[in-house]
PDB file of C-alpha atoms in Angstrom:
ATOM      1  CA  HIS A   1      -7.237   3.379 -19.190  1.00  0.00           C
ATOM      2  CA  PHE A   2      -9.697   1.174 -17.229  1.00  0.00           C
ATOM      3  CA  CYS A   3      -8.654   3.094 -14.212  1.00  0.00           C
ATOM      4  CA  CYS A   4      -9.409   6.325 -15.667  1.00  0.00           C
ATOM      5  CA  ILE A   5     -12.726   4.662 -16.661  1.00  0.00           C
ATOM      6  CA  PHE A   6     -13.338   3.393 -13.134  1.00  0.00           C
ATOM      7  CA  CYS A   7     -12.459   6.532 -11.465  1.00  0.00           C
ATOM      8  CA  PHE A   8     -14.856   8.719 -13.795  1.00  0.00           C
ATOM      9  CA  LEU A   9     -17.685   6.105 -13.147  1.00  0.00           C
ATOM     10  CA  PHE A  10     -16.987   5.999  -9.088  1.00  0.00           C
ATOM     11  CA  TYR A  11     -17.131   9.959  -9.501  1.00  0.00           C
ATOM     12  CA  LEU A  12     -20.299   9.907 -11.277  1.00  0.00           C
ATOM     13  CA  CYS A  13     -21.946   7.217  -8.912  1.00  0.00           C
ATOM     14  CA  VAL A  14     -20.739   9.785  -6.024  1.00  0.00           C
ATOM     15  CA  CYS A  15     -22.447  12.542  -7.783  1.00  0.00           C
ATOM     16  CA  LEU A  16     -25.683  10.564  -8.147  1.00  0.00           C
ATOM     17  CA  VAL A  17     -25.650   9.641  -4.389  1.00  0.00           C
ATOM     18  CA  SER A  18     -25.245  13.184  -3.798  1.00  0.00           C
ATOM     19  CA  LEU A  19     -28.068  14.137  -5.767  1.00  0.00           C
ATOM     20  CA  CYS A  20     -30.838  11.641  -4.358  1.00  0.00           C
ATOM     21  CA  VAL A  21     -29.468  12.990  -0.973  1.00  0.00           C
ATOM     22  CA  CYS A  22     -30.206  16.498  -1.681  1.00  0.00           C
ATOM     23  CA  MET A  23     -33.451  15.604  -3.416  1.00  0.00           C
ATOM     24  CA  LEU A  24     -34.737  13.698  -0.586  1.00  0.00           C
ATOM     25  CA  SER A  25     -33.709  16.481   2.001  1.00  0.00           C
ATOM     26  CA  GLY A  26     -35.183  18.941   0.019  1.00  0.00           C
ATOM     27  CA  LYS A  27     -31.911  20.945  -0.547  1.00  0.00           C
ATOM     28  CA  SER A  28     -30.691  22.335  -3.727  1.00  0.00           C
ATOM     29  CA  LEU A  29     -27.845  20.971  -5.404  1.00  0.00           C
ATOM     30  CA  ASP A  30     -24.813  22.964  -6.786  1.00  0.00           C
ATOM     31  CA  SER A  31     -21.153  22.499  -7.656  1.00  0.00           C
ATOM     32  CA  SER A  32     -20.130  23.414  -4.023  1.00  0.00           C
ATOM     33  CA  SER A  33     -22.022  20.742  -2.565  1.00  0.00           C
ATOM     34  CA  LEU A  34     -20.576  18.323  -4.700  1.00  0.00           C
ATOM     35  CA  LYS A  35     -17.155  19.603  -3.874  1.00  0.00           C
ATOM     36  CA  ALA A  36     -18.073  18.955  -0.352  1.00  0.00           C
ATOM     37  CA  GLN A  37     -18.967  15.310  -0.876  1.00  0.00           C
ATOM     38  CA  SER A  38     -15.672  14.610  -3.092  1.00  0.00           C
ATOM     39  CA  SER A  39     -12.366  13.491  -1.888  1.00  0.00           C
ATOM     40  CA  THR A  40     -10.935  16.879  -2.567  1.00  0.00           C
ATOM     41  CA  SER A  41     -13.274  18.418   0.096  1.00  0.00           C
ATOM     42  CA  SER A  42     -12.242  20.072   3.363  1.00  0.00           C
ATOM     43  CA  GLN A  43     -13.903  17.424   5.327  1.00  0.00           C
ATOM     44  CA  PRO A  44     -11.765  16.517   8.176  1.00  0.00           C
ATOM     45  CA  ASP A  45      -9.052  14.044   6.950  1.00  0.00           C
ATOM     46  CA  THR A  46      -9.384  11.970  10.536  1.00  0.00           C
ATOM     47  CA  ARG A  47     -12.888  10.343   9.256  1.00  0.00           C
ATOM     48  CA  LYS A  48     -11.392   9.339   5.660  1.00  0.00           C
ATOM     49  CA  GLN A  49      -8.309   8.018   7.534  1.00  0.00           C
ATOM     50  CA  GLU A  50     -11.094   5.836   9.769  1.00  0.00           C
ATOM     51  CA  ILE A  51     -12.116   4.503   6.610  1.00  0.00           C
ATOM     52  CA  ILE A  52      -8.829   3.803   5.214  1.00  0.00           C
ATOM     53  CA  LYS A  53      -8.167   2.028   8.490  1.00  0.00           C
ATOM     54  CA  ILE A  54     -10.806  -0.237   8.756  1.00  0.00           C
ATOM     55  CA  THR A  55     -10.778  -1.173   5.260  1.00  0.00           C
ATOM     56  CA  GLU A  56      -7.213  -2.244   5.960  1.00  0.00           C
ATOM     57  CA  GLN A  57      -8.451  -4.368   9.054  1.00  0.00           C
ATOM     58  CA  LEU A  58     -11.036  -5.820   7.016  1.00  0.00           C
ATOM     59  CA  ILE A  59      -8.672  -7.029   4.596  1.00  0.00           C
ATOM     60  CA  GLU A  60      -6.053  -8.261   7.252  1.00  0.00           C
ATOM     61  CA  ALA A  61      -9.002 -10.370   8.421  1.00  0.00           C
ATOM     62  CA  ILE A  62      -9.580 -11.758   4.944  1.00  0.00           C
ATOM     63  CA  ASN A  63      -6.154 -12.466   4.350  1.00  0.00           C
ATOM     64  CA  ASN A  64      -5.838 -14.074   8.052  1.00  0.00           C
ATOM     65  CA  GLY A  65      -8.727 -16.496   7.366  1.00  0.00           C
ATOM     66  CA  ASP A  66     -10.453 -14.983  10.465  1.00  0.00           C
ATOM     67  CA  PHE A  67     -14.278 -15.023   9.544  1.00  0.00           C
ATOM     68  CA  GLU A  68     -15.301 -13.929  13.321  1.00  0.00           C
ATOM     69  CA  ALA A  69     -13.296 -10.459  12.666  1.00  0.00           C
ATOM     70  CA  TYR A  70     -14.526  -9.974   9.245  1.00  0.00           C
ATOM     71  CA  ALA A  71     -18.484 -10.673  10.232  1.00  0.00           C
ATOM     72  CA  LYS A  72     -17.733  -7.929  13.094  1.00  0.00           C
ATOM     73  CA  ILE A  73     -16.849  -5.326  10.475  1.00  0.00           C
ATOM     74  CA  CYS A  74     -19.635  -6.213   8.041  1.00  0.00           C
ATOM     75  CA  ASP A  75     -23.089  -5.844   8.328  1.00  0.00           C
ATOM     76  CA  PRO A  76     -25.245  -8.931   8.362  1.00  0.00           C
ATOM     77  CA  GLY A  77     -26.964  -7.909   5.028  1.00  0.00           C
ATOM     78  CA  LEU A  78     -23.785  -7.041   3.275  1.00  0.00           C
ATOM     79  CA  THR A  79     -24.351  -7.022  -0.538  1.00  0.00           C
ATOM     80  CA  SER A  80     -21.597  -7.513  -2.953  1.00  0.00           C
ATOM     81  CA  PHE A  81     -20.892  -8.109  -6.942  1.00  0.00           C
ATOM     82  CA  GLU A  82     -17.213 -10.023  -6.903  1.00  0.00           C
ATOM     83  CA  PRO A  83     -15.460 -12.401  -9.425  1.00  0.00           C
ATOM     84  CA  GLU A  84     -16.391 -15.502  -7.240  1.00  0.00           C
ATOM     85  CA  ALA A  85     -20.279 -14.600  -7.408  1.00  0.00           C
ATOM     86  CA  LEU A  86     -19.965 -14.560 -11.304  1.00  0.00           C
ATOM     87  CA  GLY A  87     -21.837 -11.341 -12.000  1.00  0.00           C
ATOM     88  CA  ASN A  88     -24.444 -12.028  -9.297  1.00  0.00           C
ATOM     89  CA  LEU A  89     -25.548 -10.132  -6.605  1.00  0.00           C
ATOM     90  CA  VAL A  90     -24.817 -11.603  -3.434  1.00  0.00           C
ATOM     91  CA  GLU A  91     -26.496 -10.758   0.012  1.00  0.00           C
ATOM     92  CA  GLY A  92     -25.522 -11.772   3.442  1.00  0.00           C
ATOM     93  CA  MET A  93     -22.485 -13.559   5.074  1.00  0.00           C
ATOM     94  CA  ASP A  94     -22.932 -17.053   3.978  1.00  0.00           C
ATOM     95  CA  PHE A  95     -21.470 -16.679   0.432  1.00  0.00           C
ATOM     96  CA  HIS A  96     -18.212 -15.165   2.039  1.00  0.00           C
ATOM     97  CA  ARG A  97     -18.414 -18.077   4.879  1.00  0.00           C
ATOM     98  CA  PHE A  98     -17.816 -20.665   2.660  1.00  0.00           C
ATOM     99  CA  TYR A  99     -14.628 -19.014   1.350  1.00  0.00           C
ATOM    100  CA  PHE A 100     -13.000 -18.437   4.778  1.00  0.00           C
ATOM    101  CA  GLU A 101     -13.861 -22.190   5.747  1.00  0.00           C
ATOM    102  CA  ASN A 102     -12.736 -23.869   2.770  1.00  0.00           C
ATOM    103  CA  LEU A 103      -9.897 -21.541   1.222  1.00  0.00           C
ATOM    104  CA  LEU A 104      -9.086 -18.845   3.556  1.00  0.00           C
ATOM    105  CA  ALA A 105      -8.799 -20.698   7.066  1.00  0.00           C
ATOM    106  CA  LYS A 106      -6.877 -23.471   5.366  1.00  0.00           C
ATOM    107  CA  ASN A 107      -4.126 -21.440   3.808  1.00  0.00           C
ATOM    108  CA  SER A 108      -0.818 -21.591   5.563  1.00  0.00           C
ATOM    109  CA  LYS A 109       1.024 -19.497   3.174  1.00  0.00           C
ATOM    110  CA  PRO A 110       1.621 -15.738   4.094  1.00  0.00           C
ATOM    111  CA  ILE A 111      -0.907 -13.435   1.936  1.00  0.00           C
ATOM    112  CA  HIS A 112       0.114  -9.737   2.105  1.00  0.00           C
ATOM    113  CA  THR A 113      -2.271  -6.721   0.681  1.00  0.00           C
ATOM    114  CA  THR A 114      -1.398  -3.251  -0.377  1.00  0.00           C
ATOM    115  CA  ILE A 115      -4.091  -1.124  -1.135  1.00  0.00           C
ATOM    116  CA  LEU A 116      -2.991   1.629  -3.628  1.00  0.00           C
ATOM    117  CA  ASN A 117      -4.479   4.929  -4.559  1.00  0.00           C
ATOM    118  CA  PRO A 118      -7.411   4.991  -2.083  1.00  0.00           C
ATOM    119  CA  HIS A 119     -10.174   7.415  -2.497  1.00  0.00           C
ATOM    120  CA  VAL A 120     -12.670   8.201  -0.021  1.00  0.00           C
ATOM    121  CA  HIS A 121     -15.724  10.167  -0.264  1.00  0.00           C
ATOM    122  CA  LEU A 122     -17.419  11.039   2.857  1.00  0.00           C
ATOM    123  CA  ILE A 123     -21.466  11.031   2.351  1.00  0.00           C
ATOM    124  CA  GLY A 124     -22.793  12.824   5.298  1.00  0.00           C
ATOM    125  CA  GLU A 125     -21.682  12.145   8.933  1.00  0.00           C
ATOM    126  CA  ASP A 126     -22.553   8.301   9.128  1.00  0.00           C
ATOM    127  CA  ALA A 127     -21.586   7.137   5.469  1.00  0.00           C
ATOM    128  CA  ALA A 128     -18.622   6.873   3.546  1.00  0.00           C
ATOM    129  CA  CYS A 129     -17.508   5.269   0.202  1.00  0.00           C
ATOM    130  CA  ILE A 130     -13.857   4.064  -0.664  1.00  0.00           C
ATOM    131  CA  ALA A 131     -12.289   3.079  -4.020  1.00  0.00           C
ATOM    132  CA  TYR A 132      -8.902   1.446  -4.613  1.00  0.00           C
ATOM    133  CA  ILE A 133      -6.699  -0.921  -6.228  1.00  0.00           C
ATOM    134  CA  ARG A 134      -6.202  -4.097  -4.154  1.00  0.00           C
ATOM    135  CA  LEU A 135      -2.557  -5.719  -4.910  1.00  0.00           C
ATOM    136  CA  THR A 136      -2.239  -9.159  -3.455  1.00  0.00           C
ATOM    137  CA  GLN A 137       0.979 -10.875  -2.920  1.00  0.00           C
ATOM    138  CA  TYR A 138       0.928 -14.523  -2.579  1.00  0.00           C
ATOM    139  CA  VAL A 139       2.805 -17.863  -2.737  1.00  0.00           C
ATOM    140  CA  ASP A 140       1.297 -20.416  -5.350  1.00  0.00           C
ATOM    141  CA  GLY A 141       1.017 -24.171  -4.943  1.00  0.00           C
ATOM    142  CA  GLN A 142       4.502 -24.517  -6.238  1.00  0.00           C
ATOM    143  CA  GLY A 143       5.930 -22.261  -3.845  1.00  0.00           C
ATOM    144  CA  ARG A 144       6.162 -19.281  -6.581  1.00  0.00           C
ATOM    145  CA  PRO A 145       5.690 -15.682  -5.306  1.00  0.00           C
ATOM    146  CA  ARG A 146       2.925 -14.342  -7.330  1.00  0.00           C
ATOM    147  CA  SER A 147       0.592 -10.716  -7.445  1.00  0.00           C
ATOM    148  CA  SER A 148      -2.806 -10.187  -8.410  1.00  0.00           C
ATOM    149  CA  GLN A 149      -4.833  -7.121  -8.791  1.00  0.00           C
ATOM    150  CA  SER A 150      -8.364  -6.322  -8.215  1.00  0.00           C
ATOM    151  CA  GLU A 151     -10.281  -2.641  -8.170  1.00  0.00           C
ATOM    152  CA  GLU A 152     -12.549  -2.510  -5.359  1.00  0.00           C
ATOM    153  CA  THR A 153     -15.046   0.075  -4.366  1.00  0.00           C
ATOM    154  CA  ARG A 154     -16.718  -0.286  -0.445  1.00  0.00           C
ATOM    155  CA  VAL A 155     -19.690   1.505   1.144  1.00  0.00           C
ATOM    156  CA  TRP A 156     -19.485   1.937   4.985  1.00  0.00           C
ATOM    157  CA  HIS A 157     -22.123   3.120   7.409  1.00  0.00           C
ATOM    158  CA  ARG A 158     -21.528   4.187  11.026  1.00  0.00           C
ATOM    159  CA  ARG A 159     -24.186   2.501  13.002  1.00  0.00           C
ATOM    160  CA  ASP A 160     -23.510   3.381  17.282  1.00  0.00           C
ATOM    161  CA  SER A 161     -20.075   4.767  16.673  1.00  0.00           C
ATOM    162  CA  LYS A 162     -19.119   1.740  14.446  1.00  0.00           C
ATOM    163  CA  TRP A 163     -18.390   1.555  10.812  1.00  0.00           C
ATOM    164  CA  GLN A 164     -19.844  -1.400   8.970  1.00  0.00           C
ATOM    165  CA  ASN A 165     -19.370  -2.637   5.372  1.00  0.00           C
ATOM    166  CA  ILE A 166     -22.710  -2.444   3.920  1.00  0.00           C
ATOM    167  CA  HIS A 167     -21.657  -3.183   0.215  1.00  0.00           C
ATOM    168  CA  PHE A 168     -18.624  -4.012  -1.818  1.00  0.00           C
ATOM    169  CA  HIS A 169     -17.774  -4.356  -5.471  1.00  0.00           C
ATOM    170  CA  CYS A 170     -14.781  -6.179  -6.830  1.00  0.00           C
ATOM    171  CA  SER A 171     -13.571  -6.158 -10.532  1.00  0.00           C
ATOM    172  CA  GLY A 172     -10.431  -8.207 -11.616  1.00  0.00           C
ATOM    173  CA  ALA A 173      -9.044 -11.040  -9.961  1.00  0.00           C
ATOM    174  CA  PRO A 174     -10.643 -13.049  -7.198  1.00  0.00           C
ATOM    175  CA  ALA A 175      -9.932 -11.201  -3.871  1.00  0.00           C
ATOM    176  CA  ALA A 176      -8.579 -14.727  -2.230  1.00  0.00           C
ATOM    177  CA  PRO A 177      -6.059 -16.189  -4.515  1.00  0.00           C
ATOM    178  CA  LEU A 178      -6.978 -19.924  -5.351  1.00  0.00           C
ATOM    179  CA  GLN A 179      -3.728 -21.624  -4.648  1.00  0.00           C
TER     180      GLN A 179
END
């Protein structure tokens, strides 16, 4: 039931963003403009696939402990809500750098992540939002295979033909397994 509530709340957020965009642009909001913003729209699938691909690249950088690759994909002013921040809004890259330097870079055990049920919402030409379940498989400190799950939403903005992650929200287990 959590996933249903999560998806409903996500769709509600997209509707509110659509309303704000329409109000700021002076356009009226009708059901057709909401449909154009949803993942069931007739927007080009190629842009949605771009968002899924860049999200996979970002998660691969995390799994590999590659802060340099991660920082290239993220906006320097990245904001986030995540379990590691204990309910606080984090801004900037320093918080994330700590985990790369002290946990991820030192991890020699394999980490495999699967993105399940990605839903991409295109917001104009240069913005998008993706919601998905992140299933992470890893080997714990005793050598046992484990899995953890988190629910994530990422907001992407395209600048100079390059997608950058500007905000994310992660619920559930920490993104990086504590081994």
